């Protein structure tokens, strides 16, 4: 049994409207029909979920071959009446070989396997493995808890300083979402963000982070230079939503934020999802006066011509390059090239993940004007930033004993 779940139907609905979503479902159903073998049974279970029953397969390899064919077949763009969209799917495979399963149990197994495929980023297949079932159960429990986390005050934003590389002068902060789960403790963003994206919670959560960051910035500004800024991460799902631009301008108005002090960090995957939409959103953001940073730059798949087409202000050099500095000569060459590229295009560069004095020196020599990393400071609670700024501590790194005990050291 193959459980096929389309990965981004919700985004298509949000971006192009429900009529386009319906059209896509019909086309996807037709396409799947053309990809299965005579004798296989295809059904639509609900929403964007399809199930295929293949009754006479030799082994699991044969099912994997069918799943691969479905993934390839779905990858071609769908031409709808008003637009064309590209989607992917997550496929879970369950079988009865050597196991006694009722139809309901088999469906449940296939569903679990599909969920696992989705957790790993979608656009892939996964064969059911009983051990993975416990992971999935834990995951649905987390998802349920996440729905209530904001109301229960379990979420907060931490802020990591962004500084001038040469003298460690604090110019702004990156807001990073934190969730303290009452039973499981802190849930890392690497788990939290994909979970929020899959459960459709990323939009309200993202808006919540934006609001918090702008509100906190407003509280800090009296203690700092007027151009102190805050950067907020934006997932591709948010950027693709039709409501996103309104959300940003509403939050800016409500929190009286100077748009020039707000940076939105996006990754190249935002371009891959829908180029036309990305161009519209980024152009509008620029019109609002907000800055746009390309996060984890150098690790994505986007071609460089994106840089001339899209209004981008900042390139954040991925921390993997900084980590390799000194050990891998190529890392320095790549960072140097990114700096040249940014200069030529009038963009600013921030080096991420600077952990040591030596790395700071190297990225400074390579021309990265701004830096961020544990060498200068880790992400800290908003209150710690307020204290730091009100004491006039705007140069980093601070001697570690001072930050650890909260004692003011001049
Ligand atoms: P990111 O945007 O690349 O954020 C920087 C991450 O690098 C943070 O991890 C930060 O703690 C870590 N980091 C900073 N300096 C260093 C360093 O010197 N060494 C090392 N090893 N790591 C360093 P964090 O907080 O775990 O966040 C992970 C990712 O989760 C972020 O990566 C971002 O992609 C995502 N994320 C966090 N908050 C949000 C949010 O509010 N919305 C969205 N959409 N994504 C978020
Ligand atoms: Ca970021
Ligand atoms: Ca990053």
Coordinates of C-alpha atoms and ligand atoms in Angstrom, one line a residue:
X1 CA 0.0 0.0 0.0
X2 CA 1.3 3.4 -1.0
X3 CA 0.2 6.4 0.9
X4 CA 0.7 9.6 -1.2
X5 CA 0.5 13.0 0.3
X6 CA 1.1 16.1 -1.7
X7 CA 3.6 18.4 0.1
X8 CA 2.4 21.9 -0.5
X9 CA -1.3 21.9 -1.4
X10 CA -1.9 24.4 1.5
X11 CA 0.6 26.9 0.0
X12 CA -1.1 26.5 -3.4
X13 CA -4.4 27.3 -1.8
X14 CA -3.1 30.2 0.1
X15 CA -1.2 31.7 -2.9
X16 CA -3.4 30.9 -5.8
X17 CA -6.8 30.4 -4.2
X18 CA -8.9 27.3 -3.6
X19 CA -10.1 27.0 -7.2
X20 CA -6.5 26.5 -8.2
X21 CA -6.0 24.0 -5.4
X22 CA -9.1 22.0 -6.6
X23 CA -7.8 22.0 -10.1
X24 CA -4.4 20.8 -8.9
X25 CA -6.0 17.9 -7.0
X26 CA -7.9 16.8 -10.1
X27 CA -4.8 17.0 -12.3
X28 CA -2.7 15.2 -9.7
X29 CA -5.3 12.5 -9.4
X30 CA -5.3 12.1 -13.2
X31 CA -1.6 12.0 -13.3
X32 CA -1.4 9.3 -10.6
X33 CA -4.0 7.3 -12.5
X34 CA -1.7 7.3 -15.5
X35 CA 1.3 6.2 -13.5
X36 CA -0.1 3.1 -11.8
X37 CA -0.3 -0.4 -13.4
X38 CA -3.5 -2.0 -14.7
X39 CA -5.0 -3.8 -11.7
X40 CA -3.7 -1.4 -9.1
X41 CA -6.4 0.6 -7.1
X42 CA -6.1 4.3 -6.6
X43 CA -8.3 6.2 -4.2
X44 CA -8.4 9.7 -2.8
X45 CA -8.6 9.3 1.0
X46 CA -9.1 13.0 1.9
X47 CA -7.7 16.4 1.2
X48 CA -4.4 15.9 -0.5
X49 CA -4.0 12.3 0.4
X50 CA -4.2 9.5 -2.1
X51 CA -3.8 5.7 -1.5
X52 CA -2.7 3.1 -3.9
X53 CA -3.2 -0.6 -3.4
X54 CA -0.9 -2.9 -5.3
X55 CA -2.0 -6.5 -4.6
X56 CA 0.5 -8.7 -6.4
X57 CA 3.9 -7.3 -5.9
X58 CA 6.9 -9.6 -5.7
X59 CA 8.8 -7.6 -3.0
X60 CA 9.2 -4.3 -1.4
X61 CA 11.7 -3.3 -4.1
X62 CA 8.9 -3.4 -6.6
X63 CA 6.8 -1.0 -4.5
X64 CA 9.8 1.3 -4.2
X65 CA 10.1 1.4 -8.0
X66 CA 6.4 2.4 -8.3
X67 CA 6.9 5.1 -5.7
X68 CA 9.9 6.5 -7.5
X69 CA 7.9 6.6 -10.7
X70 CA 5.1 8.5 -9.0
X71 CA 7.6 11.1 -7.5
X72 CA 9.2 11.6 -10.9
X73 CA 5.8 11.8 -12.6
X74 CA 4.5 14.4 -10.2
X75 CA 7.6 16.6 -10.5
X76 CA 6.6 18.1 -13.8
X77 CA 4.8 21.4 -13.5
X78 CA 1.0 21.3 -13.4
X79 CA -0.5 23.8 -15.9
X80 CA -3.7 25.1 -14.3
X81 CA -6.0 27.6 -16.0
X82 CA -4.6 30.7 -14.3
X83 CA -1.1 29.6 -13.3
X84 CA 1.3 26.8 -13.3
X85 CA 2.7 25.2 -10.2
X86 CA 5.3 22.6 -9.2
X87 CA 4.6 20.3 -6.3
X88 CA 6.2 17.3 -4.7
X89 CA 4.8 14.4 -2.6
X90 CA 5.7 12.3 0.3
X91 CA 5.0 8.6 -0.1
X92 CA 4.7 6.0 2.7
X93 CA 4.9 2.3 1.8
X94 CA 3.5 -0.5 4.0
X95 CA 3.3 -4.2 3.2
X96 CA 2.0 -7.4 4.6
X97 CA 5.0 -9.6 3.7
X98 CA 5.7 -11.8 6.7
X99 CA 3.2 -9.8 8.8
X100 CA -0.4 -10.2 9.6
X101 CA -2.1 -6.9 9.2
X102 CA -5.8 -5.8 9.0
X103 CA -6.5 -3.3 6.2
X104 CA -6.9 -0.6 8.8
X105 CA -3.5 -1.4 10.4
X106 CA -1.9 -1.5 6.9
X107 CA -3.3 2.0 6.2
X108 CA -2.1 3.2 9.6
X109 CA 1.4 1.8 8.8
X110 CA 1.5 3.5 5.4
X111 CA 0.3 6.8 7.0
X112 CA 3.1 6.6 9.6
X113 CA 5.7 6.0 6.9
X114 CA 4.4 8.9 4.9
X115 CA 4.6 11.1 7.9
X116 CA 8.3 10.1 8.4
X117 CA 9.0 10.9 4.7
X118 CA 7.4 14.3 5.2
X119 CA 9.4 15.0 8.4
X120 CA 12.6 14.4 6.4
X121 CA 11.7 17.2 4.1
X122 CA 9.1 15.6 1.7
X123 CA 9.6 14.7 -1.9
X124 CA 10.7 11.2 -0.9
X125 CA 9.4 7.7 -0.1
X126 CA 9.7 5.8 3.1
X127 CA 9.0 2.1 3.8
X128 CA 7.2 1.5 7.1
X129 CA 9.4 0.4 9.9
X130 CA 7.7 -0.5 13.2
X131 CA 10.4 1.4 15.2
X132 CA 9.6 4.5 13.4
X133 CA 6.1 4.3 14.6
X134 CA 7.1 5.4 18.1
X135 CA 8.9 8.4 16.7
X136 CA 5.7 9.4 14.8
X137 CA 3.6 9.0 17.9
X138 CA 5.9 11.2 19.8
X139 CA 5.8 13.6 16.9
X140 CA 2.0 13.9 16.9
X141 CA 2.0 14.5 20.6
X142 CA 4.5 17.4 20.1
X143 CA 2.4 18.8 17.4
X144 CA -0.7 18.8 19.6
X145 CA 1.3 20.5 22.4
X146 CA 2.7 23.1 20.0
X147 CA -0.9 24.2 19.3
X148 CA -1.2 25.2 22.9
X149 CA 2.4 26.4 23.5
X150 CA 1.9 30.1 22.8
X151 CA -1.2 30.4 24.9
X152 CA 0.6 28.6 27.8
X153 CA 3.6 31.0 27.6
X154 CA 6.0 28.2 26.7
X155 CA 7.4 30.1 23.7
X156 CA 9.9 32.9 23.7
X157 CA 12.4 34.6 21.5
X158 CA 16.1 34.6 22.2
X159 CA 18.4 37.2 20.5
X160 CA 21.8 36.8 19.2
X161 CA 23.9 40.0 18.7
X162 CA 25.1 40.9 15.2
X163 CA 28.3 43.0 15.5
X164 CA 30.9 44.8 13.4
X165 CA 33.7 42.3 12.9
X166 CA 36.5 44.7 13.4
X167 CA 35.5 46.1 16.8
X168 CA 32.6 44.0 18.0
X169 CA 30.1 46.9 18.1
X170 CA 26.5 45.6 18.4
X171 CA 24.4 46.7 15.4
X172 CA 21.4 44.5 15.9
X173 CA 20.1 41.1 16.9
X174 CA 18.7 38.0 15.2
X175 CA 15.5 36.7 16.8
X176 CA 15.5 32.9 17.4
X177 CA 12.4 31.0 18.4
X178 CA 12.6 28.9 21.6
X179 CA 10.1 26.4 23.0
X180 CA 10.4 25.1 26.5
X181 CA 8.3 22.0 26.6
X182 CA 6.9 21.3 30.1
X183 CA 7.8 17.6 29.9
X184 CA 10.5 17.4 27.2
X185 CA 12.5 20.6 28.0
X186 CA 13.8 22.8 25.3
X187 CA 12.8 21.7 21.8
X188 CA 15.5 22.6 19.3
X189 CA 14.5 24.8 16.3
X190 CA 15.7 22.0 14.0
X191 CA 12.7 20.0 15.3
X192 CA 10.4 22.8 16.1
X193 CA 10.4 24.7 12.8
X194 CA 9.7 21.7 10.5
X195 CA 7.0 20.6 12.9
X196 CA 5.4 24.1 12.7
X197 CA 5.7 24.0 8.9
X198 CA 4.0 20.7 8.6
X199 CA 1.2 21.4 11.0
X200 CA 0.4 24.7 9.4
X201 CA 1.4 26.6 12.6
X202 CA 4.3 28.4 11.0
X203 CA 2.2 31.4 9.9
X204 CA 0.9 32.2 13.4
X205 CA 4.2 31.3 15.0
X206 CA 6.1 33.4 12.5
X207 CA 3.8 36.4 13.1
X208 CA 4.2 35.9 16.8
X209 CA 8.1 36.1 16.5
X210 CA 7.8 39.2 14.3
X211 CA 5.6 40.9 16.8
X212 CA 7.9 40.0 19.7
X213 CA 11.0 41.1 17.9
X214 CA 9.6 44.5 16.9
X215 CA 8.2 45.0 20.4
X216 CA 11.5 44.2 22.0
X217 CA 13.4 46.4 19.6
X218 CA 11.1 49.3 20.5
X219 CA 12.0 48.8 24.1
X220 CA 15.7 48.7 23.4
X221 CA 16.0 51.6 21.1
X222 CA 16.0 54.3 23.8
X223 CA 19.1 52.6 25.2
X224 CA 20.9 52.4 21.9
X225 CA 21.8 54.1 18.7
X226 CA 18.7 54.8 16.7
X227 CA 19.6 52.4 13.9
X228 CA 19.8 49.3 16.1
X229 CA 18.1 46.6 14.1
X230 CA 16.4 43.2 14.5
X231 CA 16.4 40.3 12.1
X232 CA 13.6 37.7 11.9
X233 CA 13.7 34.4 10.2
X234 CA 11.0 33.8 7.6
X235 CA 10.1 30.3 6.4
X236 CA 9.3 29.9 2.7
X237 CA 5.8 28.8 3.7
X238 CA 5.2 32.2 5.2
X239 CA 6.6 34.1 2.3
X240 CA 4.3 32.2 -0.1
X241 CA 1.2 33.1 1.9
X242 CA -1.0 35.8 0.4
X243 CA -1.5 37.4 3.8
X244 CA 2.2 37.7 4.5
X245 CA 2.8 41.3 3.2
X246 CA -0.3 42.6 5.1
X247 CA 1.0 40.8 8.3
X248 CA 4.4 42.5 8.0
X249 CA 3.0 46.0 7.4
X250 CA 0.4 45.5 10.2
X251 CA 3.1 44.5 12.7
X252 CA 5.3 47.4 11.6
X253 CA 2.4 49.9 12.2
X254 CA 1.2 48.3 15.4
X255 CA 4.7 48.3 17.0
X256 CA 5.8 51.7 15.5
X257 CA 8.9 50.0 14.0
X258 CA 11.1 52.0 11.6
X259 CA 11.0 49.5 8.7
X260 CA 14.7 50.3 8.0
X261 CA 15.6 48.6 11.3
X262 CA 13.8 45.4 10.4
X263 CA 15.5 42.6 8.4
X264 CA 13.7 39.5 7.2
X265 CA 16.0 36.5 6.7
X266 CA 15.0 34.1 4.0
X267 CA 16.7 31.1 2.5
X268 CA 17.1 30.2 -1.2
X269 CA 14.4 27.6 -0.9
X270 CA 11.9 30.5 -1.0
X271 CA 12.8 31.1 -4.6
X272 CA 12.5 27.5 -5.5
X273 CA 9.0 27.3 -4.2
X274 CA 7.6 29.9 -6.6
X275 CA 9.9 32.4 -8.3
X276 CA 7.2 34.8 -9.5
X277 CA 5.6 35.0 -6.1
X278 CA 9.0 35.4 -4.4
X279 CA 9.8 38.3 -6.7
X280 CA 6.5 40.1 -5.9
X281 CA 6.9 39.7 -2.2
X282 CA 10.5 40.8 -2.1
X283 CA 9.8 43.8 -4.3
X284 CA 6.9 44.8 -2.0
X285 CA 9.1 44.3 1.1
X286 CA 11.6 46.7 -0.4
X287 CA 8.9 49.2 -1.0
X288 CA 7.9 49.0 2.6
X289 CA 11.5 49.8 3.5
X290 CA 12.3 46.4 5.1
X291 CA 15.7 44.8 4.4
X292 CA 16.0 41.3 3.1
X293 CA 18.9 38.9 4.0
X294 CA 19.7 35.6 2.2
X295 CA 20.4 33.2 5.1
X296 CA 22.8 30.3 5.0
X297 CA 24.2 31.7 1.7
X298 CA 26.2 29.3 -0.3
X299 CA 24.5 26.1 0.8
X300 CA 21.3 26.3 -1.3
X301 CA 20.6 25.4 -4.9
X302 CA 19.7 28.8 -6.2
X303 CA 21.6 30.0 -9.2
X304 CA 23.6 33.2 -8.9
X305 CA 21.3 35.0 -11.3
X306 CA 18.8 35.2 -8.6
X307 CA 21.0 37.8 -7.0
X308 CA 20.6 40.3 -9.8
X309 CA 16.9 39.7 -10.2
X310 CA 15.7 39.8 -6.6
X311 CA 16.0 42.8 -4.2
X312 CA 18.3 41.4 -1.6
X313 CA 20.3 43.6 0.9
X314 CA 22.4 41.2 2.9
X315 CA 24.2 37.9 2.3
X316 CA 24.7 35.8 5.4
X317 CA 27.7 33.5 4.8
X318 CA 26.8 30.0 6.0
X319 CA 28.6 29.0 9.2
X320 CA 29.9 25.8 7.5
X321 CA 32.4 28.0 5.5
X322 CA 33.5 29.8 8.6
X323 CA 33.9 26.5 10.5
X324 CA 36.2 25.2 7.7
X325 CA 38.4 28.3 7.7
X326 CA 42.0 27.5 8.5
X327 CA 41.5 23.8 7.8
X328 CA 40.2 24.0 4.3
X329 CA 41.8 26.6 2.0
X330 CA 38.7 26.5 -0.2
X331 CA 36.6 27.9 2.6
X332 CA 38.5 31.2 2.5
X333 CA 38.4 31.3 -1.3
X334 CA 34.6 30.9 -1.2
X335 CA 34.0 33.5 1.5
X336 CA 36.3 35.9 -0.3
X337 CA 34.3 35.4 -3.5
X338 CA 31.0 35.9 -1.7
X339 CA 32.3 39.2 -0.3
X340 CA 33.4 40.3 -3.8
X341 CA 30.0 39.3 -5.2
X342 CA 28.2 41.3 -2.5
X343 CA 30.3 44.4 -3.0
X344 CA 29.7 44.3 -6.7
X345 CA 26.0 44.1 -6.2
X346 CA 25.9 46.6 -3.4
X347 CA 25.0 44.1 -0.6
X348 CA 26.3 43.7 2.9
X349 CA 27.9 40.5 4.2
X350 CA 27.4 38.9 7.6
X351 CA 29.7 36.0 8.6
X352 CA 27.7 33.4 10.7
X353 CA 29.1 31.1 13.3
X354 CA 32.2 32.9 14.3
X355 CA 33.4 30.9 17.3
X356 CA 37.0 31.8 17.9
X357 CA 39.3 34.9 17.8
X358 CA 41.2 33.3 14.9
X359 CA 38.0 32.9 12.9
X360 CA 37.1 36.5 13.6
X361 CA 40.5 37.6 12.3
X362 CA 40.1 35.5 9.2
X363 CA 36.6 36.7 8.3
X364 CA 37.7 40.3 9.0
X365 CA 40.7 39.9 6.6
X366 CA 38.3 38.5 4.0
X367 CA 36.2 41.6 4.2
X368 CA 33.1 40.5 6.1
X369 CA 32.0 43.7 7.7
X370 CA 29.6 42.1 10.1
X371 CA 29.7 38.9 12.1
X372 CA 27.6 36.8 14.4
X373 CA 28.6 33.8 16.5
X374 CA 29.4 32.3 19.8
X375 CA 32.7 34.1 20.0
X376 CA 30.9 37.4 20.4
X377 CA 27.7 36.1 22.1
X378 CA 25.2 33.3 22.1
X379 CA 21.5 34.0 21.8
X380 CA 20.1 35.5 25.0
X381 CA 16.8 36.3 26.6
X382 CA 15.3 39.7 25.8
X383 CA 15.7 40.8 29.3
X384 CA 19.5 40.2 29.2
X385 CA 19.7 42.4 26.1
X386 CA 17.8 45.2 27.9
X387 CA 20.2 45.0 30.8
X388 CA 23.2 44.9 28.5
X389 CA 22.1 47.9 26.6
X390 CA 20.9 50.0 29.6
X391 CA 24.4 49.5 31.0
X392 CA 25.9 50.8 27.8
X393 CA 27.6 47.4 27.0
X394 CA 27.5 47.6 23.2
X395 CA 30.9 46.0 22.5
X396 CA 31.4 42.2 22.4
X397 CA 32.8 39.8 23.4
X398 CA 32.4 40.7 27.0
X399 CA 34.6 38.9 29.5
X400 CA 32.6 35.7 30.1
X401 CA 32.5 36.0 33.9
X402 CA 30.7 39.3 33.5
X403 CA 28.0 37.9 31.3
X404 CA 27.6 34.7 33.4
X405 CA 27.1 36.5 36.7
X406 CA 25.4 39.6 35.3
X407 CA 28.0 41.8 37.1
X408 CA 28.8 45.0 35.3
X409 CA 32.4 45.1 34.1
X410 CA 33.6 48.2 32.4
Ligands
LIG1 P1 19.8 30.3 11.4 O1 18.8 31.3 10.9 O2 21.0 30.0 10.6 O3 20.2 30.8 12.9 C1 21.5 30.8 13.4 C2 21.7 29.5 14.2 O4 23.0 29.3 14.4 C3 21.0 29.6 15.6 O5 20.6 28.3 15.9 C4 22.2 30.0 16.4 O6 22.1 29.7 17.8 C5 23.3 29.2 15.8 N1 24.6 29.8 16.0 C6 24.9 31.1 16.1 N2 26.2 31.3 16.3 C7 26.8 30.1 16.3 C8 28.2 29.6 16.4 O7 29.1 30.4 16.6 N3 28.4 28.3 16.3 C9 27.4 27.4 16.1 N4 27.7 26.1 16.0 N5 26.1 27.8 16.0 C10 25.8 29.1 16.1 P2 19.2 27.9 16.4 O8 18.7 29.0 17.4 O9 19.2 26.5 16.9 O10 18.3 28.0 15.1 C11 18.4 27.1 14.1 C12 17.6 27.5 12.9 O11 16.2 27.4 13.2 C13 17.9 28.9 12.5 O12 19.1 28.9 11.7 C14 16.7 29.2 11.6 O13 16.8 28.6 10.3 C15 15.6 28.4 12.4 N6 14.8 29.3 13.2 C16 15.0 29.8 14.4 N7 14.1 30.6 14.8 C17 13.2 30.7 13.8 C18 12.0 31.5 13.6 O14 11.5 32.2 14.4 N8 11.4 31.3 12.4 C19 11.9 30.4 11.4 N9 11.2 30.3 10.3 N10 13.0 29.8 11.6 C20 13.7 29.9 12.8
LIG2 CA1 18.8 33.2 10.3
LIG3 CA1 21.9 31.1 9.0

